[in-house]
Coordinates of C-alpha atoms in Angstrom, one line a residue:
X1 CA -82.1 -192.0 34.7
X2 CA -78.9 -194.1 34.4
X3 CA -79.7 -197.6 36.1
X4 CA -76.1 -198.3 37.4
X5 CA -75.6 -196.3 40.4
X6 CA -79.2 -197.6 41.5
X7 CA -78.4 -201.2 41.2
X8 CA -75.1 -200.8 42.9
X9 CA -77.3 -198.5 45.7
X10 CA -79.3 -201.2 46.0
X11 CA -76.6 -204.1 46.3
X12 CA -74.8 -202.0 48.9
X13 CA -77.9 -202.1 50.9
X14 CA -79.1 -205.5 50.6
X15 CA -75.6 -206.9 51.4
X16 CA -74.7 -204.3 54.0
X17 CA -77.6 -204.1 56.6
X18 CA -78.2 -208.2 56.7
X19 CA -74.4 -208.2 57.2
X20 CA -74.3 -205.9 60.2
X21 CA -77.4 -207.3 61.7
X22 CA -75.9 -210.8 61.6
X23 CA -72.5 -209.3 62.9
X24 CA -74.6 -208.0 65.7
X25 CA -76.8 -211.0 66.0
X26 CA -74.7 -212.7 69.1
X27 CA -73.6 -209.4 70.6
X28 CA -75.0 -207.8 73.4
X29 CA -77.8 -205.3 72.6
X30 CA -79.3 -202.3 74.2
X31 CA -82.6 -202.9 71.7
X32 CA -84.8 -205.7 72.6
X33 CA -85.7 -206.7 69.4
X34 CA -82.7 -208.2 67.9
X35 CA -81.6 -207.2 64.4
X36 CA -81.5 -210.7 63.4
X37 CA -85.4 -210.9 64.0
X38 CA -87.0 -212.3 60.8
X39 CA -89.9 -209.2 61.2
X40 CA -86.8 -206.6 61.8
X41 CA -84.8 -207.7 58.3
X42 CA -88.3 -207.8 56.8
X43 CA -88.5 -203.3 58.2
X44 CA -85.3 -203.2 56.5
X45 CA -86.4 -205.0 53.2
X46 CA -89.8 -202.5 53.1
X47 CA -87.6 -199.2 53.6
X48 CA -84.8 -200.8 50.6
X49 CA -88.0 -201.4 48.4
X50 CA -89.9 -197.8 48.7
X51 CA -86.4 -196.3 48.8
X52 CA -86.5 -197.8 44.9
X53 CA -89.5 -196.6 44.0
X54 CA -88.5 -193.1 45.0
X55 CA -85.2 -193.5 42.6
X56 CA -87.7 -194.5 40.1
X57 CA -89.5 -192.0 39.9
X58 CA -88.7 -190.2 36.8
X59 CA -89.2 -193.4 34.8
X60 CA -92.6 -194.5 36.7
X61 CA -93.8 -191.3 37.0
X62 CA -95.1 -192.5 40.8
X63 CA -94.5 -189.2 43.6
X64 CA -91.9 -189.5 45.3
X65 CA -94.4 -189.4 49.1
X66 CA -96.7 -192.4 47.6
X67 CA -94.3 -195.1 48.4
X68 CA -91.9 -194.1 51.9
X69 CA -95.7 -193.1 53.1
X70 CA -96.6 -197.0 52.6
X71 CA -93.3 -198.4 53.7
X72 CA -93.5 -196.7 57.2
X73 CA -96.8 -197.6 57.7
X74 CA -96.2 -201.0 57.3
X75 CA -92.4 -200.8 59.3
X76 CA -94.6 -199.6 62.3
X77 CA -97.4 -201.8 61.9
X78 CA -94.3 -204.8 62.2
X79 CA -93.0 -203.0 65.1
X80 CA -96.1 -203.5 66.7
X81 CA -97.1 -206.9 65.7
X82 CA -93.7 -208.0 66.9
X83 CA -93.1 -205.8 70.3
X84 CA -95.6 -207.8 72.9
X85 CA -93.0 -211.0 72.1
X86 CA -90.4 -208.8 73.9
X87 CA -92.0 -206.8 76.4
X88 CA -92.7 -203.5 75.0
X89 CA -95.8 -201.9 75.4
X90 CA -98.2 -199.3 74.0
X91 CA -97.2 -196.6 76.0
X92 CA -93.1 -196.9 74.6
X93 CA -94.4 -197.4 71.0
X94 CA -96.8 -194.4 71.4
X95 CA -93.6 -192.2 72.9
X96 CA -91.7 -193.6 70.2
X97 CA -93.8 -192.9 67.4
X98 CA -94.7 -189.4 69.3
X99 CA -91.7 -188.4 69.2
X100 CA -91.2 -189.1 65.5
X101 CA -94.3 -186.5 65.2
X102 CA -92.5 -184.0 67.1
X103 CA -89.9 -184.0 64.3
X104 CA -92.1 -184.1 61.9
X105 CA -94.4 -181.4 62.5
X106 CA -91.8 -179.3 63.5
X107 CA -89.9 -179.5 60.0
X108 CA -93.5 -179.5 58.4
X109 CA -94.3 -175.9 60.0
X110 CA -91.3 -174.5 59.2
X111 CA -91.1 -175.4 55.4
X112 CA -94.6 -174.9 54.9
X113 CA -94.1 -170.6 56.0
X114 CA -91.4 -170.4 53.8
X115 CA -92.9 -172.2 51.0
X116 CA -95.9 -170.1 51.3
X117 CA -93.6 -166.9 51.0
X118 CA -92.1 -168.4 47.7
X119 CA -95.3 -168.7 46.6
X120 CA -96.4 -165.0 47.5
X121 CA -93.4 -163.8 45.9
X122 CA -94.1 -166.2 42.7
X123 CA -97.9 -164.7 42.8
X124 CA -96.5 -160.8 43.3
X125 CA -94.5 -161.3 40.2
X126 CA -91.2 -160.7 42.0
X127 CA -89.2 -163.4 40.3
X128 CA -90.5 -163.0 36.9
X129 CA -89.8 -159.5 37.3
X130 CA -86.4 -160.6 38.1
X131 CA -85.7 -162.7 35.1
X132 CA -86.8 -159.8 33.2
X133 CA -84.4 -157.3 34.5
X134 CA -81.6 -159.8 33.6
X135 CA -82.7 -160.4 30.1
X136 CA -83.3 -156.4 29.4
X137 CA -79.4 -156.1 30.7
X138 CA -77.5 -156.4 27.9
X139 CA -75.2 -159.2 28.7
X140 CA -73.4 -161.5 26.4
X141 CA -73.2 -165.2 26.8
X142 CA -70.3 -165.2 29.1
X143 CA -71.7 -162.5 31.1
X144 CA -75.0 -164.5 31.4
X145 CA -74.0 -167.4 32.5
X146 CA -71.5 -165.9 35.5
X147 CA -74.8 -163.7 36.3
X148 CA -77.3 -166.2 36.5
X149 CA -75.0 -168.6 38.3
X150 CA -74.0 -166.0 41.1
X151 CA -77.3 -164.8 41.2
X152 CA -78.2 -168.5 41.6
X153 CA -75.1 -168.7 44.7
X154 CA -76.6 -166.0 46.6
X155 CA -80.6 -166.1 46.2
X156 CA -80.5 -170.2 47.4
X157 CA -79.8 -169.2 50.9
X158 CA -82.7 -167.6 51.0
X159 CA -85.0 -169.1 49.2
X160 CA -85.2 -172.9 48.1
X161 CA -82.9 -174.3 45.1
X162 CA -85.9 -175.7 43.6
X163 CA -87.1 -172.2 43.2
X164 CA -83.8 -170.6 41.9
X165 CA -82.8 -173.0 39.6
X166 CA -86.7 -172.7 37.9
X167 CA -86.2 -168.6 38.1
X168 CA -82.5 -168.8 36.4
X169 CA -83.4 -171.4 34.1
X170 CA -86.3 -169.7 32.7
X171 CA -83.6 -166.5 31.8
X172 CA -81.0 -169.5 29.9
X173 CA -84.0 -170.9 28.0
X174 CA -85.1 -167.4 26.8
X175 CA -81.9 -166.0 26.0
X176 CA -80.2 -169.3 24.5
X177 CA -83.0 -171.4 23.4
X178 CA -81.6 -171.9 20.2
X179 CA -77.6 -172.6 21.5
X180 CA -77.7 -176.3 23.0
X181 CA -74.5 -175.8 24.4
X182 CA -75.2 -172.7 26.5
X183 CA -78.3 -174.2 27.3
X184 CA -76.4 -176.9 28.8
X185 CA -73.5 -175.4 30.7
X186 CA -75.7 -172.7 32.0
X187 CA -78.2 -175.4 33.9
X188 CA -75.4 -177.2 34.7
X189 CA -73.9 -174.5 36.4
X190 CA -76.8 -172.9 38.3
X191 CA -78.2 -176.3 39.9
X192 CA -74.4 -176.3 40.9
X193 CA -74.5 -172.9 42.5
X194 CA -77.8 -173.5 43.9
X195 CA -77.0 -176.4 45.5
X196 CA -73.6 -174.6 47.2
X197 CA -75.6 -171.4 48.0
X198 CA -77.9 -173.3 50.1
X199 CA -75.2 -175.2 52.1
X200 CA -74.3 -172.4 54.2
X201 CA -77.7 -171.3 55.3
X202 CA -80.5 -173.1 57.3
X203 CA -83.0 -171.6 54.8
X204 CA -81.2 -172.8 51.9
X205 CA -81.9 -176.5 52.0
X206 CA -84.0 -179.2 54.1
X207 CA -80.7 -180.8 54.9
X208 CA -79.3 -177.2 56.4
X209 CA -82.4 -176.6 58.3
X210 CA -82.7 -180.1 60.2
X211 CA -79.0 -180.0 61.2
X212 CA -79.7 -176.5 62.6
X213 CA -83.0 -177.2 64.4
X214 CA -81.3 -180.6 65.5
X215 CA -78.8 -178.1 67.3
X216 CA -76.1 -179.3 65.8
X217 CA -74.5 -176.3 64.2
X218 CA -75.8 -172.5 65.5
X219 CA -77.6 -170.7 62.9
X220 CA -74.3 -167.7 62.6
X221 CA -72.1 -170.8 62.5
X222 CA -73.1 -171.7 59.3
X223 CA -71.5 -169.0 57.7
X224 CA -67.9 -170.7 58.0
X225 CA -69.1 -172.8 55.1
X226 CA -69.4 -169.8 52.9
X227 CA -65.8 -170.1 51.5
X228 CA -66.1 -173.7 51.0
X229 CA -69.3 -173.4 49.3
X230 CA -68.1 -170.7 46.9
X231 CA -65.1 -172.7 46.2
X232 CA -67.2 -175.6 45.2
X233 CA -69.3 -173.6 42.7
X234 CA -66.2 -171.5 41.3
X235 CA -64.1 -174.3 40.6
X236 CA -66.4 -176.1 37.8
X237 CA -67.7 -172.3 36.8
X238 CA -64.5 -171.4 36.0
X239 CA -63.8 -174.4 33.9
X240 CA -67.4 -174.4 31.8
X241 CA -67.0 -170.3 31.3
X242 CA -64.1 -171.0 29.2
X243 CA -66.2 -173.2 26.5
X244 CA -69.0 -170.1 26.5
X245 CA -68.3 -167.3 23.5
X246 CA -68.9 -163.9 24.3
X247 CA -72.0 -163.6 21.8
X248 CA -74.1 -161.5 22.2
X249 CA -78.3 -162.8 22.3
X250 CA -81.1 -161.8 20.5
X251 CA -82.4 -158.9 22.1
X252 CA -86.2 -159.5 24.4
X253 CA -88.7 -157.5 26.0
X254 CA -91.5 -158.7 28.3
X255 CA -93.3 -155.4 30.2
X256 CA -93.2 -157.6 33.8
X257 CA -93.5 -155.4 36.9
X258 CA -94.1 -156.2 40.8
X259 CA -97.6 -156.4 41.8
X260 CA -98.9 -154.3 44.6
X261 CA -97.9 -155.7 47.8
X262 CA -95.0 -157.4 46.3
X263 CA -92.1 -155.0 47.9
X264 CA -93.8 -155.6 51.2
X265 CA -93.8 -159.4 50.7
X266 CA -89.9 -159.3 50.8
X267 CA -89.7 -157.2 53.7
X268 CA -91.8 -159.4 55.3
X269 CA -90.5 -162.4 54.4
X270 CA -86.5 -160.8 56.0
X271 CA -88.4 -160.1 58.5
X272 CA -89.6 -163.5 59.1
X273 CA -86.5 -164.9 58.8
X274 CA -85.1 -162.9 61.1
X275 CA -87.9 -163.7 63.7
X276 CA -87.3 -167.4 63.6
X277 CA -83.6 -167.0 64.3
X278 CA -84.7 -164.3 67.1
X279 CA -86.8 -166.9 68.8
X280 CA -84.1 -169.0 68.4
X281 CA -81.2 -166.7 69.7
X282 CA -82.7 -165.0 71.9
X283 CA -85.9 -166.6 73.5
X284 CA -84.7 -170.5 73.4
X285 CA -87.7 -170.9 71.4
X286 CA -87.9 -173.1 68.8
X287 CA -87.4 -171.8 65.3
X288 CA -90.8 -172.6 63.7
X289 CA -92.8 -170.6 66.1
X290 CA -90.8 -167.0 64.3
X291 CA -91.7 -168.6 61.0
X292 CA -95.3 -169.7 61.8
X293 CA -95.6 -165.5 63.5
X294 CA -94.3 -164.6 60.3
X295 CA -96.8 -166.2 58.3
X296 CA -99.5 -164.1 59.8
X297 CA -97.6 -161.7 59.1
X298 CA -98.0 -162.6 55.5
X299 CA -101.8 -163.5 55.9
X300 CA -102.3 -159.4 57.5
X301 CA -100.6 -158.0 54.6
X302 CA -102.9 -159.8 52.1
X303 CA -106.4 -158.8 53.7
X304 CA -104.7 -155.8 53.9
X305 CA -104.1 -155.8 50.1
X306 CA -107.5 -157.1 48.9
X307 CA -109.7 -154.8 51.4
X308 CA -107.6 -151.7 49.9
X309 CA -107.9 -152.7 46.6
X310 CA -110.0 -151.4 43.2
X311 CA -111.5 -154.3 42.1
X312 CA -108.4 -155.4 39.7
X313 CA -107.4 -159.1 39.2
X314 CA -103.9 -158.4 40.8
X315 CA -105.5 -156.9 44.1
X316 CA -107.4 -160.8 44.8
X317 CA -104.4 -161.9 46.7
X318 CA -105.1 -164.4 48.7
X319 CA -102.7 -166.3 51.1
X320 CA -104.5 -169.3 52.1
X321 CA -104.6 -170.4 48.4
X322 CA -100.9 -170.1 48.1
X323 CA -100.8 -172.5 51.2
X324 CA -102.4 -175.1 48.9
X325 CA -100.0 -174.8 45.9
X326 CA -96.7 -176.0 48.8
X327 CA -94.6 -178.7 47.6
X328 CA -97.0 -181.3 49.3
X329 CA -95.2 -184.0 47.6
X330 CA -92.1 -182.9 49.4
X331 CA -93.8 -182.6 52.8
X332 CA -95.1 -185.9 52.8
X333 CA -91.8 -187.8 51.1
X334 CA -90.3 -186.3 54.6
X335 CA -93.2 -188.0 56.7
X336 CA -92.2 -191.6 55.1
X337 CA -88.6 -190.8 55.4
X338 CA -88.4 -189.8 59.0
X339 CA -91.4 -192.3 60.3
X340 CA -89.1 -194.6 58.4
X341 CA -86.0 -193.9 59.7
X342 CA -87.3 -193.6 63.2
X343 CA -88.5 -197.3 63.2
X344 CA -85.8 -198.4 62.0
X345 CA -83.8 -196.5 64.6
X346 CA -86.2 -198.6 67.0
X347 CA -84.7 -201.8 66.2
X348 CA -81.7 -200.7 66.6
X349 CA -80.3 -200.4 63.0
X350 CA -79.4 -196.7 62.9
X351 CA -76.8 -198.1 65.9
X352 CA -75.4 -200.6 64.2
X353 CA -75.1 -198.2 60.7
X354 CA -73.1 -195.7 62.9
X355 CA -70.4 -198.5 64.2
X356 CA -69.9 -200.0 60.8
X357 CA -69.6 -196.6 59.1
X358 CA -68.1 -194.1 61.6
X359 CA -66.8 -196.6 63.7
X360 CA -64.7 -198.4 61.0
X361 CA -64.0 -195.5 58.7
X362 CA -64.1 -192.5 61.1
X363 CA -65.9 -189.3 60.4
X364 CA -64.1 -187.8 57.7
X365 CA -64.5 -190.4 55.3
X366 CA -67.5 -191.3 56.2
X367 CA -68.8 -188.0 55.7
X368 CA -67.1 -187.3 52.3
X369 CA -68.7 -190.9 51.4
X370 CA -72.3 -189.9 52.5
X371 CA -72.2 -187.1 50.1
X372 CA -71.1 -188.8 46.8
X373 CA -74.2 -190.8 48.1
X374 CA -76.3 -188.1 47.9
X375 CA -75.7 -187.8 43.9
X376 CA -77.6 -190.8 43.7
X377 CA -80.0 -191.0 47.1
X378 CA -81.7 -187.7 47.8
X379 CA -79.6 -185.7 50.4
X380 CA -82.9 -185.9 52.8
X381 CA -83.1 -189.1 54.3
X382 CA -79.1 -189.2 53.9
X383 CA -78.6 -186.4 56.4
X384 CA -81.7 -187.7 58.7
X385 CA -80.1 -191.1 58.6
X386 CA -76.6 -189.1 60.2
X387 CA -78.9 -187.3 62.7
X388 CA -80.7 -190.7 64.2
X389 CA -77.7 -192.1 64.3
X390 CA -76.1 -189.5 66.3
X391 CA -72.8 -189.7 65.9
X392 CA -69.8 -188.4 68.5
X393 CA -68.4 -185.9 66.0
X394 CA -66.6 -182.8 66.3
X395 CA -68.1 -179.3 65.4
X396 CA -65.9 -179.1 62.4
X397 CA -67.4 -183.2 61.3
X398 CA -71.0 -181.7 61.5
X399 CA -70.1 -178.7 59.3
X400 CA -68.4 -181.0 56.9
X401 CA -71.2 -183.4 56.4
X402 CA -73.5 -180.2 56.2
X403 CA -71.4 -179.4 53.2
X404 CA -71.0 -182.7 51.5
X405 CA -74.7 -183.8 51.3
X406 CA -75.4 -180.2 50.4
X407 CA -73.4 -179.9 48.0
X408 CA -72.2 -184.0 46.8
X409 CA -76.1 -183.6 44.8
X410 CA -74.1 -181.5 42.1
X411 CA -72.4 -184.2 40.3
X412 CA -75.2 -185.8 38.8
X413 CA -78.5 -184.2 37.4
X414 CA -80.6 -186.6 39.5
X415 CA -78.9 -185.8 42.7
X416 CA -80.7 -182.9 43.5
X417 CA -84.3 -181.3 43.3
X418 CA -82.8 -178.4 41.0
X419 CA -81.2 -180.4 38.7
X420 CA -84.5 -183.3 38.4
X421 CA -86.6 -179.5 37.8
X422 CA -84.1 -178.1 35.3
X423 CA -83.9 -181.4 33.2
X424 CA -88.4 -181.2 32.9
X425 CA -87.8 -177.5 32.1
X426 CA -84.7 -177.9 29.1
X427 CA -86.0 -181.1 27.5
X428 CA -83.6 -182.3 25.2
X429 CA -81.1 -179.7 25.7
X430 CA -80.5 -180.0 29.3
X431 CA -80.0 -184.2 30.2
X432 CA -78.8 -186.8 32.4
X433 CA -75.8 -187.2 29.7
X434 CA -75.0 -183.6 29.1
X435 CA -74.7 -182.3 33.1
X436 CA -72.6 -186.4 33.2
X437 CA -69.9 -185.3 30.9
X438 CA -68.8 -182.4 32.8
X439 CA -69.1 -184.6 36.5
X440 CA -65.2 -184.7 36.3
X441 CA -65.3 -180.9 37.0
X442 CA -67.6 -181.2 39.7
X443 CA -65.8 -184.0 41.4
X444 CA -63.2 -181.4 41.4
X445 CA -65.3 -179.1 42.6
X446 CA -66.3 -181.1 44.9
X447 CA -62.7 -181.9 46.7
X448 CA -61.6 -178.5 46.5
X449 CA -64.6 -177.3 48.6
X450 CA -63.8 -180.4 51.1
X451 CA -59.8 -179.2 50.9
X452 CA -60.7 -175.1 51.9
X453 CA -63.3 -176.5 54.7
X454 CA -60.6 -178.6 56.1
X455 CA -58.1 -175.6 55.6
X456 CA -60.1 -172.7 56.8
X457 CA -61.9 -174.7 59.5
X458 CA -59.6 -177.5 60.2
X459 CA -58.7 -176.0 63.6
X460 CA -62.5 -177.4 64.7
X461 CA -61.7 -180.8 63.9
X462 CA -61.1 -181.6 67.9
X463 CA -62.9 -184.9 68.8
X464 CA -65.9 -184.5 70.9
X465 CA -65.5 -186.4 73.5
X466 CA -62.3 -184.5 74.3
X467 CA -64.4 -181.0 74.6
X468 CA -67.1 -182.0 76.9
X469 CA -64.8 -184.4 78.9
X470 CA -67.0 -187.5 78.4
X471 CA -66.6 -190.9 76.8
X472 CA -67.2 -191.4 73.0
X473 CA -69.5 -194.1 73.3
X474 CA -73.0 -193.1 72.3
X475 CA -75.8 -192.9 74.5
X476 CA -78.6 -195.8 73.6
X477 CA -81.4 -192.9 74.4
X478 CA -79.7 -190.5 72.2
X479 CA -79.8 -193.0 69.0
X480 CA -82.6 -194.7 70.4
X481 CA -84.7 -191.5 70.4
X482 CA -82.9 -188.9 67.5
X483 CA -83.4 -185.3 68.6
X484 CA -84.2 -182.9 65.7
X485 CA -86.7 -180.7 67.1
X486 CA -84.1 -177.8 68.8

């Protein structure tokens, strides 16, 4: 992991929030605590420190959860320690830290259904079977790499990235295990077509689903990112494809099928889908009750599967074991980072980050900003860090930073969980270096998707304030209290 864009990271921080607290210091404050208080600087000093650990974490080989998990115990336990001195009782910091649950668990029962379905369809054999289909096809270099990255653009929204870019990257490294260059380019381009696949769907990313369940963009609205999205993986696609010869690879054969039950797992898991955003639509319900329905769903079909079976290894399948194998690391990195965030947001810092960013710069930069960020920070606590603040944007401002921290993860390997996964997979062909000396293209990429959302969508960009007739200025109980639960 290059060092440089982490120290700067970390200078922006430790200059930055001290600066705006002491800014803030002698100003009037709707936050009792002032953001000048020696325990509130200390919060922010914990969250800067487990933030590093986290960046570290391909070099200390520490998960990711460990250290956010410690930080926001200990930013809660200061909370508390430091509350009685200013009036505020058990009962707000129990409703506080409540309603950081409510977030939580929300997120947690969502992404744990549709992991499990991942993980039914990984145990069914439907993505090795897949991979197989595309090696058996024939298809030259050049055809392989457009296949596996527009097979990568349109299987993220549906499933994770993580899980696409592992599928597609097992296909380059069997076909081109022995052309470093293909190798290369190939990885390159699928984390970048993951990543932009999963920017216009809530099932795509973590960052798509909170702003959806958060209510901030309707689940069919997502869909006018689709043509910045494309734009941002066809721009450094074309480029790359034009250094890939037209070779043909060694033929392969692997005798892969679908496991009984497998078909029904994908029906099942469309259906699911479209129960959550049913419940969502239709019933004002909130969108993890459809997934959580279909997950028994899923736990039916394999009883059903093992009591019908013959006795053969592939009929023990066996749902609740599949539950075990989620990303728990994942899960519980989101507990530090919204328990976290959510303290902070307590003292009053998520406030004083939305004046000094959207306030000075306005939306648009800012936005564009926040997702170069996201190269280097993971896009997560970037976009929950936007949501607690709770800026006064425009529809068209939410769908733009939707896009950037979506997609912004593309320009470096480390930005995003595909490209981290892909680098472990393609040691030594597939690096830091080789995905950082074609970032110029995905810079470019990376405007030209901003320039189509801001020309196809640009007729959104109408202030907030000016829709629902009120004044811009926040609400303390809205950035006090960040809604993400719909």
């Amino acid at each position: 992991m290059n060092i440089l864009p982490l120290l700067f990271f970390i200078g922006a921080l430790l200059y930055g929030f001290p600066a705006a607290a002491m800014e803030a210091g002698t100003a009037e404050t709707a936050y009792p605590i002032p953001a000048t208080h020696v325990g509130a600087l200390f919060c922010v000093a914990v969250f800067i420190v487990s933030y590093i650990f986290v960046l570290l974490e391909e070099r200390i080989h520490m998960p990711k959860s460990k250290p956010v998990m410690l930080g926001a115990a200990i930013i809660w336990i200061t909370i508390a320690l430091i509350a009685p001195g200013y009036d505020i009782g058990h009962e707000e910091l129990h409703n506080a830290a409540i309603h950081g649950l409510e977030e939580y668990s929300s997120l947690l029962l969502f992404l744990l259904a549709a992991m499990t379905y991942i993980n039914a369809m990984e145990d069914r054999k439907v993505f090795a079977t897949l991979r197989v289909k595309l090696i058996e096809a024939g298809l030259n270099m050049r055809q392989l790499f457009w296949a596996t990255g527009s097979i990568a653009f349109f299987l993220s929204p549906v499933a994770d990235n993580l899980t696409t870019a592992l599928i597609l990257g097992a296909v380059i490294l069997a076909l081109g295990k022995d052309d470093r260059k293909f190798v290369a380019l190939s990885c390159i381009n699928v984390v970048s077509a993951a990543n932009a696949g999963g920017a216009f769907s809530p099932f795509g990313d973590i960052t798509t689903l909170m702003v959806w369940q958060a209510g901030k963009v309707d689940f069919f609205e997502f869909v006018d990112l689709f043509i910045p999205s494309a734009v941002n993986f066809l721009v450094p696609a074309v480029a790359m494809s034009l250094f890939i010869p037209k070779d043909l690879p060694a033929p392969l054969h692997d005798d892969v099928h679908i496991l009984r039950g497998g078909r029904r797992v994908i029906l099942l898991g469309l259906c699911t889908i479209a129960t959550a955003v049913s419940f969502e639509q239709a019933l004002g319900l909130p969108p993890f009750l459809g997934m959580m329905a279909g997950l028994s769903f899923l736990l039916i079909l394999s009883y059903h599967v093992r009591i019908t079976g013959r006795g053969r290894p592939e009929d023990n399948f066996d749902v609740l074991h599949l539950v075990k194998r989620a990303e728990w690391d994942t899960l519980l990195f989101f507990y530090g980072i919204i328990f976290s965030v959510s303290g902070l947001s307590f003292l009053g810092y998520m406030e004083l980050a939305s004046s000094s960013m959207f306030g000075a710069l306005g939306a648009s930069y800012t936005n564009v900003l926040l997702g170069v960020s996201s190269a280097v920070i993971d896009n997560i606590p970037v976009m929950f860090a936007v949501l607690s603040m709770n800026p006064d944007m425009s529809h068209f401002q939410w769908l733009l930073i939707t896009l950037t921290t979506g997609v912004g993860g593309s320009m470096l390997s480390i930005g995003s969980a595909a490209g981290v996964a892909l680098m472990g997979a393609a040691k030594g062909q597939y690096t830091f270096m080789s995905h950082l000396k074609w970032t110029p293209v995905l810079i470019l990429g990376y405007a030209a998707a901003i320039g189509a959302h801001f020309l196809i969508n640009g007729h959104m960009n109408v202030p907030h304030n000016a829709l629902e007739g009120t004044s811009a200025q926040h609400s303390v109980e809205a950035v006090h209290k960040p809604e993400i639960s719909h």
